[in-house]
């Protein structure tokens, strides 16, 4: 077959490669930025006492059907689901499996499966990983995207837990210098007060249905609270009653206490009575952080979360309180205001000239790496000019020049590529100096 006939295989639509900076000019797809945000988040989790959990990329479909809800867009339209092979490898006869579209249900599944409540009154878990949804791709919206999230599950539903999570998010955002954001909060009530609100909504919406979109008509039947989420019928939604006016006493007290804890920490927020999570086991606090810059186009949600006190029971676990959030890592990368340092840039480039120098450099590189210094070198024999071009391109702070003369003298030129300063040092002095700074 001639070369031209071989078809190239590319990434699946609305998925993408996250690449080293050297190989992409798309600043939203550079791996060192993902690493940077992950490292800031990990530092926050260390300070706030969260432990990492890694659940499988795929689960039984039923977990999401029950844990996220059949009526949600995610479960009804967006999941990658297939039938596993059955007994004797019969195609399509096995279990229904799904690539995880989110990570809360898997974490709660794991909490129940490993009886975590036996070991601790409050499990504070975090995860970092890819999620999969068959969404219409657009700026800031992908079919494989990355989330960082936390779940706090156990005996306590103290609103101070929620405020502490918001404080941690505030620290992460400030550390990343993502400053143009707003925090919206709301309470979605509980199984005691929400049915009354739903009834009231139904009555208010019914006469307006003819003027509302198809999605709202569908939600009216299946999940009325989600009508408040509609981005199309905003004028009608603005006239609907506010759940804040119908909260029961306990929910009202919980929300007031949450706000008090935020105020005490001087954390800014706005109450948005239209902010909802549309499932029965979501209770009380819901929140969202939006960016006010236009880096993300219409996808302005950076993260969202809330309380889900009924979820464990609905998945067959013990009654447990739960609270968590998920942030969109891809969207965080797009919102980073400035270049971040790339840890893959080597500290030193070894510029060798001639075969003997090459052999020496191979060993010297090993010695440097053993004392913790990152270094790069080339495996071809080149002229000094071309080698120095490579040194420049590597962005290394220092270059060590190793030629025949240097080998005979046992002294090498260390060039600072920023200040252009040059020093002549022995091998031992080189190691000492590079190790130290
Ligand atoms: P959710 O799990 O839908 O509450 O989403 C939590 C966060 O994940 C959102 O605020 C987004 O930042 C991010 N996110 C959700 N879906 C996508 C997607 N398809 N592509 C990129 N980021 C997403």
PDB file of C-alpha atoms in Angstrom, residues 105-310:
ATOM      1  CA  UNK A 105     -21.754   8.729  42.864  1.00  0.00           C
ATOM      2  CA  UNK A 106     -18.593   6.564  42.509  1.00  0.00           C
ATOM      3  CA  UNK A 107     -17.123   8.093  45.685  1.00  0.00           C
ATOM      4  CA  UNK A 108     -20.313   7.413  47.651  1.00  0.00           C
ATOM      5  CA  UNK A 109     -20.421   3.898  46.192  1.00  0.00           C
ATOM      6  CA  UNK A 110     -16.888   3.388  47.476  1.00  0.00           C
ATOM      7  CA  UNK A 111     -17.755   4.904  50.874  1.00  0.00           C
ATOM      8  CA  UNK A 112     -20.525   2.343  51.230  1.00  0.00           C
ATOM      9  CA  UNK A 113     -18.591  -0.604  49.770  1.00  0.00           C
ATOM     10  CA  UNK A 114     -15.626  -0.064  52.109  1.00  0.00           C
ATOM     11  CA  UNK A 115     -17.788   0.845  55.112  1.00  0.00           C
ATOM     12  CA  UNK A 116     -15.779   3.986  55.657  1.00  0.00           C
ATOM     13  CA  UNK A 117     -18.156   5.167  58.373  1.00  0.00           C
ATOM     14  CA  UNK A 118     -16.767   2.392  60.571  1.00  0.00           C
ATOM     15  CA  UNK A 119     -13.308   3.997  60.530  1.00  0.00           C
ATOM     16  CA  UNK A 120     -14.183   7.660  60.691  1.00  0.00           C
ATOM     17  CA  UNK A 121     -17.090   9.929  61.613  1.00  0.00           C
ATOM     18  CA  UNK A 122     -16.221  12.159  58.669  1.00  0.00           C
ATOM     19  CA  UNK A 123     -14.487  10.979  55.501  1.00  0.00           C
ATOM     20  CA  UNK A 124     -12.836  13.893  53.679  1.00  0.00           C
ATOM     21  CA  UNK A 125     -11.951  12.682  50.210  1.00  0.00           C
ATOM     22  CA  UNK A 126     -10.664  14.276  47.029  1.00  0.00           C
ATOM     23  CA  UNK A 127     -10.288  13.029  43.465  1.00  0.00           C
ATOM     24  CA  UNK A 128      -8.648  14.240  40.273  1.00  0.00           C
ATOM     25  CA  UNK A 129      -9.482  12.633  36.961  1.00  0.00           C
ATOM     26  CA  UNK A 130     -11.277  12.496  33.639  1.00  0.00           C
ATOM     27  CA  UNK A 131     -15.060  12.395  33.241  1.00  0.00           C
ATOM     28  CA  UNK A 132     -17.003  11.582  30.083  1.00  0.00           C
ATOM     29  CA  UNK A 133     -20.196  13.140  28.745  1.00  0.00           C
ATOM     30  CA  UNK A 134     -21.570  13.064  25.213  1.00  0.00           C
ATOM     31  CA  UNK A 135     -22.179  16.795  25.088  1.00  0.00           C
ATOM     32  CA  UNK A 136     -22.271  19.198  22.192  1.00  0.00           C
ATOM     33  CA  UNK A 137     -18.666  20.335  22.092  1.00  0.00           C
ATOM     34  CA  UNK A 138     -17.871  24.041  22.256  1.00  0.00           C
ATOM     35  CA  UNK A 139     -15.393  26.353  23.881  1.00  0.00           C
ATOM     36  CA  UNK A 140     -14.845  25.062  27.424  1.00  0.00           C
ATOM     37  CA  UNK A 141     -17.020  22.005  26.870  1.00  0.00           C
ATOM     38  CA  UNK A 142     -15.518  18.657  25.944  1.00  0.00           C
ATOM     39  CA  UNK A 143     -16.606  15.033  25.840  1.00  0.00           C
ATOM     40  CA  UNK A 144     -13.634  14.016  27.951  1.00  0.00           C
ATOM     41  CA  UNK A 145     -12.879  16.660  30.533  1.00  0.00           C
ATOM     42  CA  UNK A 146     -11.091  16.733  33.863  1.00  0.00           C
ATOM     43  CA  UNK A 147     -12.478  17.412  37.284  1.00  0.00           C
ATOM     44  CA  UNK A 148     -10.999  17.976  40.694  1.00  0.00           C
ATOM     45  CA  UNK A 149     -13.490  17.461  43.469  1.00  0.00           C
ATOM     46  CA  UNK A 150     -14.014  16.770  47.127  1.00  0.00           C
ATOM     47  CA  UNK A 151     -16.666  14.884  49.063  1.00  0.00           C
ATOM     48  CA  UNK A 152     -17.160  15.114  52.828  1.00  0.00           C
ATOM     49  CA  UNK A 153     -19.297  12.237  54.023  1.00  0.00           C
ATOM     50  CA  UNK A 154     -20.275  11.160  57.512  1.00  0.00           C
ATOM     51  CA  UNK A 155     -22.139  12.130  60.618  1.00  0.00           C
ATOM     52  CA  UNK A 156     -21.952  15.911  60.588  1.00  0.00           C
ATOM     53  CA  UNK A 157     -23.863  18.389  58.475  1.00  0.00           C
ATOM     54  CA  UNK A 158     -22.537  21.432  60.290  1.00  0.00           C
ATOM     55  CA  UNK A 159     -22.650  24.433  57.898  1.00  0.00           C
ATOM     56  CA  UNK A 160     -19.137  25.281  59.088  1.00  0.00           C
ATOM     57  CA  UNK A 161     -18.006  22.352  56.908  1.00  0.00           C
ATOM     58  CA  UNK A 162     -19.477  24.110  53.893  1.00  0.00           C
ATOM     59  CA  UNK A 163     -17.886  27.455  54.730  1.00  0.00           C
ATOM     60  CA  UNK A 164     -14.527  25.774  55.219  1.00  0.00           C
ATOM     61  CA  UNK A 165     -14.753  24.260  51.734  1.00  0.00           C
ATOM     62  CA  UNK A 166     -15.610  27.672  50.282  1.00  0.00           C
ATOM     63  CA  UNK A 167     -12.651  29.167  52.141  1.00  0.00           C
ATOM     64  CA  UNK A 168     -10.402  26.493  50.615  1.00  0.00           C
ATOM     65  CA  UNK A 169     -11.755  27.233  47.128  1.00  0.00           C
ATOM     66  CA  UNK A 170     -11.154  30.919  47.699  1.00  0.00           C
ATOM     67  CA  UNK A 171      -7.522  30.124  48.570  1.00  0.00           C
ATOM     68  CA  UNK A 172      -7.114  27.963  45.446  1.00  0.00           C
ATOM     69  CA  UNK A 173      -8.559  30.661  43.192  1.00  0.00           C
ATOM     70  CA  UNK A 174      -6.364  33.371  44.720  1.00  0.00           C
ATOM     71  CA  UNK A 175      -3.258  31.191  44.529  1.00  0.00           C
ATOM     72  CA  UNK A 176      -3.974  30.645  40.821  1.00  0.00           C
ATOM     73  CA  UNK A 177      -4.705  34.374  40.419  1.00  0.00           C
ATOM     74  CA  UNK A 178      -8.155  33.625  39.000  1.00  0.00           C
ATOM     75  CA  UNK A 179      -9.763  36.649  40.546  1.00  0.00           C
ATOM     76  CA  UNK A 180     -12.674  37.677  38.342  1.00  0.00           C
ATOM     77  CA  UNK A 181     -15.199  35.273  39.814  1.00  0.00           C
ATOM     78  CA  UNK A 182     -18.469  35.354  41.693  1.00  0.00           C
ATOM     79  CA  UNK A 183     -19.789  32.894  44.232  1.00  0.00           C
ATOM     80  CA  UNK A 184     -23.537  32.203  44.135  1.00  0.00           C
ATOM     81  CA  UNK A 185     -25.236  30.303  46.911  1.00  0.00           C
ATOM     82  CA  UNK A 186     -28.719  29.042  47.641  1.00  0.00           C
ATOM     83  CA  UNK A 187     -30.644  26.509  49.647  1.00  0.00           C
ATOM     84  CA  UNK A 188     -32.771  23.942  47.829  1.00  0.00           C
ATOM     85  CA  UNK A 189     -34.600  22.897  50.986  1.00  0.00           C
ATOM     86  CA  UNK A 190     -35.097  19.340  52.159  1.00  0.00           C
ATOM     87  CA  UNK A 191     -37.610  16.500  51.700  1.00  0.00           C
ATOM     88  CA  UNK A 192     -39.750  18.235  54.325  1.00  0.00           C
ATOM     89  CA  UNK A 193     -40.141  21.655  52.694  1.00  0.00           C
ATOM     90  CA  UNK A 194     -39.380  21.055  49.035  1.00  0.00           C
ATOM     91  CA  UNK A 195     -42.571  19.168  48.066  1.00  0.00           C
ATOM     92  CA  UNK A 196     -44.589  22.188  49.142  1.00  0.00           C
ATOM     93  CA  UNK A 197     -42.420  24.449  47.008  1.00  0.00           C
ATOM     94  CA  UNK A 198     -42.667  22.051  44.056  1.00  0.00           C
ATOM     95  CA  UNK A 199     -46.467  22.137  44.365  1.00  0.00           C
ATOM     96  CA  UNK A 200     -46.440  25.899  44.330  1.00  0.00           C
ATOM     97  CA  UNK A 201     -44.094  25.961  41.333  1.00  0.00           C
ATOM     98  CA  UNK A 202     -46.386  23.587  39.476  1.00  0.00           C
ATOM     99  CA  UNK A 203     -49.345  25.853  40.008  1.00  0.00           C
ATOM    100  CA  UNK A 204     -47.397  28.932  38.902  1.00  0.00           C
ATOM    101  CA  UNK A 205     -45.827  27.301  35.859  1.00  0.00           C
ATOM    102  CA  UNK A 206     -48.856  25.476  34.468  1.00  0.00           C
ATOM    103  CA  UNK A 207     -50.585  28.481  32.868  1.00  0.00           C
ATOM    104  CA  UNK A 208     -47.251  29.666  31.445  1.00  0.00           C
ATOM    105  CA  UNK A 209     -46.217  26.334  29.909  1.00  0.00           C
ATOM    106  CA  UNK A 210     -47.446  27.157  26.399  1.00  0.00           C
ATOM    107  CA  UNK A 211     -44.925  29.963  26.248  1.00  0.00           C
ATOM    108  CA  UNK A 212     -42.038  27.904  27.593  1.00  0.00           C
ATOM    109  CA  UNK A 213     -39.401  25.835  25.808  1.00  0.00           C
ATOM    110  CA  UNK A 214     -39.552  22.069  25.191  1.00  0.00           C
ATOM    111  CA  UNK A 215     -37.044  21.358  27.942  1.00  0.00           C
ATOM    112  CA  UNK A 216     -39.126  23.261  30.479  1.00  0.00           C
ATOM    113  CA  UNK A 217     -42.239  21.367  29.399  1.00  0.00           C
ATOM    114  CA  UNK A 218     -40.368  18.123  29.912  1.00  0.00           C
ATOM    115  CA  UNK A 219     -38.947  19.208  33.257  1.00  0.00           C
ATOM    116  CA  UNK A 220     -42.392  20.295  34.381  1.00  0.00           C
ATOM    117  CA  UNK A 221     -43.379  16.624  34.183  1.00  0.00           C
ATOM    118  CA  UNK A 222     -40.205  14.997  35.464  1.00  0.00           C
ATOM    119  CA  UNK A 223     -38.183  17.364  37.627  1.00  0.00           C
ATOM    120  CA  UNK A 224     -39.956  20.630  38.212  1.00  0.00           C
ATOM    121  CA  UNK A 225     -37.223  22.330  40.221  1.00  0.00           C
ATOM    122  CA  UNK A 226     -34.928  22.230  37.197  1.00  0.00           C
ATOM    123  CA  UNK A 227     -37.232  24.657  35.363  1.00  0.00           C
ATOM    124  CA  UNK A 228     -35.501  27.324  37.468  1.00  0.00           C
ATOM    125  CA  UNK A 229     -32.262  26.378  35.679  1.00  0.00           C
ATOM    126  CA  UNK A 230     -33.588  27.274  32.224  1.00  0.00           C
ATOM    127  CA  UNK A 231     -31.306  29.616  30.314  1.00  0.00           C
ATOM    128  CA  UNK A 232     -33.972  30.370  27.668  1.00  0.00           C
ATOM    129  CA  UNK A 233     -37.148  31.262  29.537  1.00  0.00           C
ATOM    130  CA  UNK A 234     -35.379  33.623  31.887  1.00  0.00           C
ATOM    131  CA  UNK A 235     -38.130  36.246  31.905  1.00  0.00           C
ATOM    132  CA  UNK A 236     -40.754  33.743  32.983  1.00  0.00           C
ATOM    133  CA  UNK A 237     -38.412  32.118  35.494  1.00  0.00           C
ATOM    134  CA  UNK A 238     -37.766  35.531  37.059  1.00  0.00           C
ATOM    135  CA  UNK A 239     -41.483  35.784  37.927  1.00  0.00           C
ATOM    136  CA  UNK A 240     -41.625  32.404  39.684  1.00  0.00           C
ATOM    137  CA  UNK A 241     -41.663  32.127  43.477  1.00  0.00           C
ATOM    138  CA  UNK A 242     -38.407  31.876  45.398  1.00  0.00           C
ATOM    139  CA  UNK A 243     -37.571  28.745  47.355  1.00  0.00           C
ATOM    140  CA  UNK A 244     -35.928  30.999  49.931  1.00  0.00           C
ATOM    141  CA  UNK A 245     -39.440  32.114  50.993  1.00  0.00           C
ATOM    142  CA  UNK A 246     -40.637  28.571  51.611  1.00  0.00           C
ATOM    143  CA  UNK A 247     -37.757  26.944  53.458  1.00  0.00           C
ATOM    144  CA  UNK A 248     -38.682  25.100  56.652  1.00  0.00           C
ATOM    145  CA  UNK A 249     -37.275  26.369  59.912  1.00  0.00           C
ATOM    146  CA  UNK A 250     -34.364  23.913  59.989  1.00  0.00           C
ATOM    147  CA  UNK A 251     -33.324  24.700  56.411  1.00  0.00           C
ATOM    148  CA  UNK A 252     -33.631  28.418  57.060  1.00  0.00           C
ATOM    149  CA  UNK A 253     -31.457  28.123  60.181  1.00  0.00           C
ATOM    150  CA  UNK A 254     -28.908  25.994  58.307  1.00  0.00           C
ATOM    151  CA  UNK A 255     -28.653  28.553  55.510  1.00  0.00           C
ATOM    152  CA  UNK A 256     -28.354  31.470  57.938  1.00  0.00           C
ATOM    153  CA  UNK A 257     -25.587  29.656  59.781  1.00  0.00           C
ATOM    154  CA  UNK A 258     -23.763  28.944  56.499  1.00  0.00           C
ATOM    155  CA  UNK A 259     -23.950  32.656  55.611  1.00  0.00           C
ATOM    156  CA  UNK A 260     -22.739  33.617  59.086  1.00  0.00           C
ATOM    157  CA  UNK A 261     -19.675  31.395  58.698  1.00  0.00           C
ATOM    158  CA  UNK A 262     -18.956  32.917  55.288  1.00  0.00           C
ATOM    159  CA  UNK A 263     -19.342  36.437  56.680  1.00  0.00           C
ATOM    160  CA  UNK A 264     -17.031  35.644  59.584  1.00  0.00           C
ATOM    161  CA  UNK A 265     -14.382  34.651  57.052  1.00  0.00           C
ATOM    162  CA  UNK A 266     -15.113  37.763  54.963  1.00  0.00           C
ATOM    163  CA  UNK A 267     -15.937  35.572  51.957  1.00  0.00           C
ATOM    164  CA  UNK A 268     -18.079  37.404  49.404  1.00  0.00           C
ATOM    165  CA  UNK A 269     -21.162  35.769  47.907  1.00  0.00           C
ATOM    166  CA  UNK A 270     -24.535  36.478  46.403  1.00  0.00           C
ATOM    167  CA  UNK A 271     -27.721  34.588  47.139  1.00  0.00           C
ATOM    168  CA  UNK A 272     -29.264  33.330  43.915  1.00  0.00           C
ATOM    169  CA  UNK A 273     -32.708  31.841  44.657  1.00  0.00           C
ATOM    170  CA  UNK A 274     -32.752  30.308  41.151  1.00  0.00           C
ATOM    171  CA  UNK A 275     -29.659  28.201  41.716  1.00  0.00           C
ATOM    172  CA  UNK A 276     -30.833  24.586  42.071  1.00  0.00           C
ATOM    173  CA  UNK A 277     -29.711  21.013  41.994  1.00  0.00           C
ATOM    174  CA  UNK A 278     -32.599  19.058  40.646  1.00  0.00           C
ATOM    175  CA  UNK A 279     -32.532  15.786  42.551  1.00  0.00           C
ATOM    176  CA  UNK A 280     -34.440  14.712  45.611  1.00  0.00           C
ATOM    177  CA  UNK A 281     -31.422  13.762  47.667  1.00  0.00           C
ATOM    178  CA  UNK A 282     -29.754  17.145  47.133  1.00  0.00           C
ATOM    179  CA  UNK A 283     -30.562  19.076  50.238  1.00  0.00           C
ATOM    180  CA  UNK A 284     -30.030  22.569  51.486  1.00  0.00           C
ATOM    181  CA  UNK A 285     -26.838  24.255  50.328  1.00  0.00           C
ATOM    182  CA  UNK A 286     -26.085  24.605  46.611  1.00  0.00           C
ATOM    183  CA  UNK A 287     -23.327  26.805  45.235  1.00  0.00           C
ATOM    184  CA  UNK A 288     -21.518  27.729  42.071  1.00  0.00           C
ATOM    185  CA  UNK A 289     -18.502  29.818  41.117  1.00  0.00           C
ATOM    186  CA  UNK A 290     -18.778  31.652  37.810  1.00  0.00           C
ATOM    187  CA  UNK A 291     -16.114  33.576  35.978  1.00  0.00           C
ATOM    188  CA  UNK A 292     -16.963  37.107  34.935  1.00  0.00           C
ATOM    189  CA  UNK A 293     -14.267  37.226  32.228  1.00  0.00           C
ATOM    190  CA  UNK A 294     -15.102  36.057  28.714  1.00  0.00           C
ATOM    191  CA  UNK A 295     -12.238  33.545  28.473  1.00  0.00           C
ATOM    192  CA  UNK A 296     -14.785  30.743  28.557  1.00  0.00           C
ATOM    193  CA  UNK A 297     -17.443  32.047  26.183  1.00  0.00           C
ATOM    194  CA  UNK A 298     -20.850  30.898  27.330  1.00  0.00           C
ATOM    195  CA  UNK A 299     -19.437  28.159  29.584  1.00  0.00           C
ATOM    196  CA  UNK A 300     -18.870  30.455  32.532  1.00  0.00           C
ATOM    197  CA  UNK A 301     -19.262  27.905  35.353  1.00  0.00           C
ATOM    198  CA  UNK A 302     -15.910  27.121  36.908  1.00  0.00           C
ATOM    199  CA  UNK A 303     -17.250  24.821  39.576  1.00  0.00           C
ATOM    200  CA  UNK A 304     -20.380  23.710  41.370  1.00  0.00           C
ATOM    201  CA  UNK A 305     -21.343  21.777  44.437  1.00  0.00           C
ATOM    202  CA  UNK A 306     -23.753  21.221  47.234  1.00  0.00           C
ATOM    203  CA  UNK A 307     -25.144  19.086  49.980  1.00  0.00           C
ATOM    204  CA  UNK A 308     -26.575  15.636  49.248  1.00  0.00           C
ATOM    205  CA  UNK A 309     -27.685  14.163  52.556  1.00  0.00           C
ATOM    206  CA  UNK A 310     -29.919  11.517  50.943  1.00  0.00           C
TER     207      UNK A 310
END
